[in-house]
C-alpha cells in the first residue's frame, strides 16, 4: 500500500470507495448535504470542494469545482485551503468531507473563506466528531493523531493526509466556539449536527476490510435512529457556516 501522502494513493482509494457500497452511502450522504446547503446560497458565484481526492461529489452536485492540495487525476484544480486563489466575494459555496482536521492552520482557511465568499454564501463541512463511540476509536485505534486537549488549533504537518488532529472540528466549534465567533464574526455557525455513529466504522472506512457487505442500508437507518435518540453517539458531524455582512 502506498504512503498516506503519495498522490498515487488517490487511485487506490477511488477503487476502494467504488467497491464498497456501504462506504459510498457515507459519501452520498455528505454530498446530499452539499446539495442542500448549496441550494440555500445566492445564485451567483463559484462552488468549490476542498480535498476532493478520491471522492465523487461531481456525480451528485452539478457545477461543483473539485480541488486538491496536490495534482490528482480527475480533480479540477490544485488549491491550498490556507490561500484560496479566488477574488474577493467570488464564491457562493465551499464544502469538504474529512478535510478540516487535516488543515494545519484552520484560522488561515476561515479568513480566506470570509474573504472569498459572497454575502449569503455558505461553508459546509463533514468531519469527525468525538462522540461516545468514536472517541475510543479515534484515540486508540484510528491511525490519525487525535488530541482533544490541544491548546491551539494549529499542528505540525508532514504531509496533506499524515498531518491531522481528529479533534479539530470539535475544538473549533464546541470547546472554543466563543473564540471562533470573535475571530470570524462574518461566519455564522448555523448548524453543528452529529450523525453516523456506526456505519462508517463498520464499513472499514478507507481500509480494505468491510463488515457491511450487503450495502449497509439497515445500519444507515439504525444510525439515524440512534442519532435522534442521543446525538452524543454521533461519530461524524455536519457543520454549516453562513457568510454574513
XYZ file of C-alpha atoms in Angstrom:
245
model
C 0.000 0.000 0.000
C 1.254 3.484 -0.862
C 2.008 6.016 1.877
C -0.794 8.316 3.031
C 0.709 11.343 1.288
C 1.561 9.673 -2.035
C -0.591 11.241 -4.817
C -0.854 7.786 -6.361
C -2.959 6.660 -3.415
C -5.953 8.560 -4.822
C -6.483 5.876 -7.473
C -6.257 3.174 -4.806
C -8.827 4.910 -2.608
C -11.109 5.603 -5.569
C -11.113 1.880 -6.353
C -11.842 1.084 -2.696
C -14.784 3.505 -2.484
C -16.150 2.117 -5.736
C -16.253 -1.452 -4.467
C -17.723 -0.673 -1.016
C -21.389 0.266 -1.362
C -21.578 0.873 2.399
C -18.787 3.454 2.153
C -20.398 5.067 -0.885
C -23.518 5.542 1.262
C -21.455 7.626 3.672
C -20.154 9.837 0.884
C -23.546 10.142 -0.809
C -24.978 11.354 2.481
C -22.254 14.013 2.626
C -22.874 15.062 -0.972
C -26.618 15.336 -0.419
C -25.710 17.712 2.402
C -23.607 19.711 -0.051
C -26.522 19.959 -2.476
C -28.990 21.048 0.211
C -26.626 23.716 1.536
C -25.781 24.946 -1.968
C -29.495 25.376 -2.680
C -29.609 27.889 0.197
C -26.805 30.000 -1.329
C -27.016 33.021 -3.655
C -27.390 32.269 -7.350
C -24.096 33.852 -8.432
C -20.548 32.685 -7.706
C -18.491 29.513 -7.804
C -18.960 26.338 -5.776
C -15.725 24.735 -4.542
C -14.949 21.428 -2.861
C -11.657 21.242 -0.966
C -9.754 17.980 -0.594
C -11.832 16.175 -3.216
C -9.283 13.382 -3.599
C -10.904 10.048 -4.396
C -14.466 11.274 -3.916
C -17.266 11.516 -6.460
C -19.061 14.727 -5.440
C -19.480 15.909 -9.037
C -21.733 12.914 -9.701
C -24.174 14.340 -7.150
C -23.610 18.122 -7.211
C -23.675 19.682 -10.674
C -21.282 22.550 -11.322
C -19.022 21.815 -8.355
C -15.319 22.595 -8.859
C -13.203 19.890 -7.229
C -9.741 20.556 -5.818
C -6.788 19.009 -4.008
C -3.633 20.373 -2.419
C -1.536 18.409 -4.922
C -2.243 17.307 -8.512
C -4.612 14.324 -8.705
C -6.257 12.579 -11.666
C -9.878 13.620 -12.104
C -9.613 16.710 -9.876
C -10.184 20.139 -11.433
C -7.737 22.380 -9.573
C -4.794 22.425 -7.190
C -5.855 24.567 -4.220
C -4.412 25.155 -0.747
C -7.229 25.920 1.717
C -4.959 28.391 3.510
C -4.523 30.561 0.398
C -7.517 30.333 -1.915
C -6.758 31.528 -5.476
C -10.075 33.349 -5.923
C -11.074 37.040 -5.920
C -12.947 38.589 -3.011
C -16.621 37.561 -2.771
C -16.364 35.391 -5.893
C -17.562 32.119 -4.318
C -21.015 31.237 -3.074
C -20.171 27.827 -1.608
C -17.215 25.933 -0.103
C -17.511 22.323 1.026
C -15.325 19.472 2.266
C -15.549 15.961 3.709
C -12.983 14.723 6.244
C -10.662 17.583 5.316
C -10.881 20.237 8.054
C -8.958 18.119 10.571
C -6.060 17.897 8.088
C -5.644 21.687 7.662
C -2.611 22.704 9.775
C -3.772 26.324 10.107
C -7.570 26.491 10.081
C -7.531 30.156 11.068
C -5.931 30.922 7.707
C -8.649 28.914 5.958
C -11.501 30.673 7.757
C -10.000 34.091 6.953
C -9.873 33.017 3.300
C -13.464 31.754 3.455
C -14.609 35.114 4.850
C -12.771 36.890 2.043
C -13.843 34.698 -0.872
C -17.486 34.058 -0.004
C -20.168 36.455 -1.145
C -22.709 37.552 1.494
C -25.199 34.738 1.894
C -22.619 32.155 0.816
C -22.036 29.053 2.897
C -19.379 26.618 4.080
C -20.490 23.005 4.527
C -18.143 20.697 6.432
C -18.467 16.976 7.130
C -15.863 15.747 9.577
C -15.106 13.630 12.614
C -16.869 14.183 15.937
C -15.662 12.805 19.295
C -18.861 11.024 20.305
C -19.346 8.203 22.789
C -18.494 5.547 20.193
C -15.883 7.370 18.140
C -13.740 8.796 20.952
C -12.105 5.478 21.942
C -11.729 4.574 18.259
C -10.098 7.893 17.403
C -7.911 7.823 20.499
C -6.640 4.242 20.419
C -7.461 2.587 17.069
C -7.577 5.131 14.235
C -4.247 5.838 12.531
C -4.511 9.641 12.606
C -3.461 11.901 15.509
C -6.294 12.828 17.887
C -5.763 15.418 20.622
C -8.914 16.870 22.226
C -6.743 18.606 24.838
C -4.712 20.620 22.325
C -4.220 24.215 23.437
C -4.003 25.509 19.867
C -5.847 24.790 16.620
C -2.560 24.592 14.707
C -0.413 21.495 14.343
C 2.768 20.475 12.569
C 2.123 18.696 9.292
C 4.459 16.332 7.497
C 2.028 15.837 4.615
C -1.542 16.546 3.436
C -3.004 13.358 4.961
C -0.480 12.269 7.587
C -0.769 15.599 9.392
C -4.003 15.861 11.389
C -5.838 16.402 14.639
C -9.072 14.410 14.544
C -10.493 16.507 17.387
C -10.100 19.786 15.499
C -13.738 20.341 14.390
C -14.916 19.800 17.971
C -12.176 22.072 19.338
C -13.120 24.908 16.994
C -16.910 24.702 17.060
C -17.689 23.307 20.516
C -14.911 23.847 23.043
C -13.661 27.120 21.535
C -16.910 28.330 19.970
C -16.699 31.804 21.541
C -13.178 32.237 20.212
C -14.298 31.270 16.709
C -17.183 33.737 16.835
C -14.852 36.524 17.997
C -12.250 35.818 15.306
C -14.682 35.304 12.431
C -17.792 37.430 13.035
C -18.804 37.175 9.361
C -19.017 33.364 9.522
C -22.151 32.491 11.478
C -22.416 28.899 12.726
C -25.913 27.794 11.756
C -25.500 24.061 12.310
C -23.358 21.580 14.239
C -25.157 18.252 13.873
C -23.550 14.919 14.868
C -24.537 11.786 12.930
C -23.410 8.303 11.742
C -22.458 6.553 14.998
C -21.689 3.146 13.447
C -21.888 2.945 9.655
C -18.504 4.356 8.706
C -16.583 2.254 11.206
C -18.397 -0.964 10.270
C -17.665 -0.310 6.592
C -13.962 -0.302 7.395
C -13.673 3.260 6.134
C -10.709 3.560 3.789
C -9.303 0.191 4.865
C -9.751 -2.931 2.731
C -11.945 -4.848 5.185
C -15.731 -4.378 5.398
C -18.277 -5.685 7.911
C -21.230 -4.454 5.813
C -21.004 -6.482 2.588
C -24.744 -6.100 1.869
C -24.565 -2.345 1.461
C -25.316 -1.034 4.943
C -28.866 0.219 4.399
C -30.118 -1.235 7.686
C -27.185 0.240 9.603
C -27.785 3.622 7.966
C -31.376 3.528 9.262
C -30.121 2.450 12.698
C -27.643 5.334 12.692
C -30.469 7.805 12.067
C -32.485 6.377 14.955
C -29.528 6.367 17.340
C -28.618 9.950 16.497
C -32.180 11.135 17.095
C -32.225 9.375 20.470
C -28.752 10.505 21.565
C -26.812 12.988 19.397
C -23.737 12.344 21.558
C -23.462 8.934 19.872
C -22.549 10.581 16.549
C -19.106 9.801 15.134
C -19.251 12.459 12.416
C -20.742 15.925 12.194
C -22.292 18.285 9.652
C -21.170 21.876 10.181
C -22.718 24.733 8.231
C -21.479 28.327 8.244
C -23.261 31.338 6.743
C -21.321 34.339 5.423
C -22.981 37.445 6.833
C -22.189 41.165 6.472
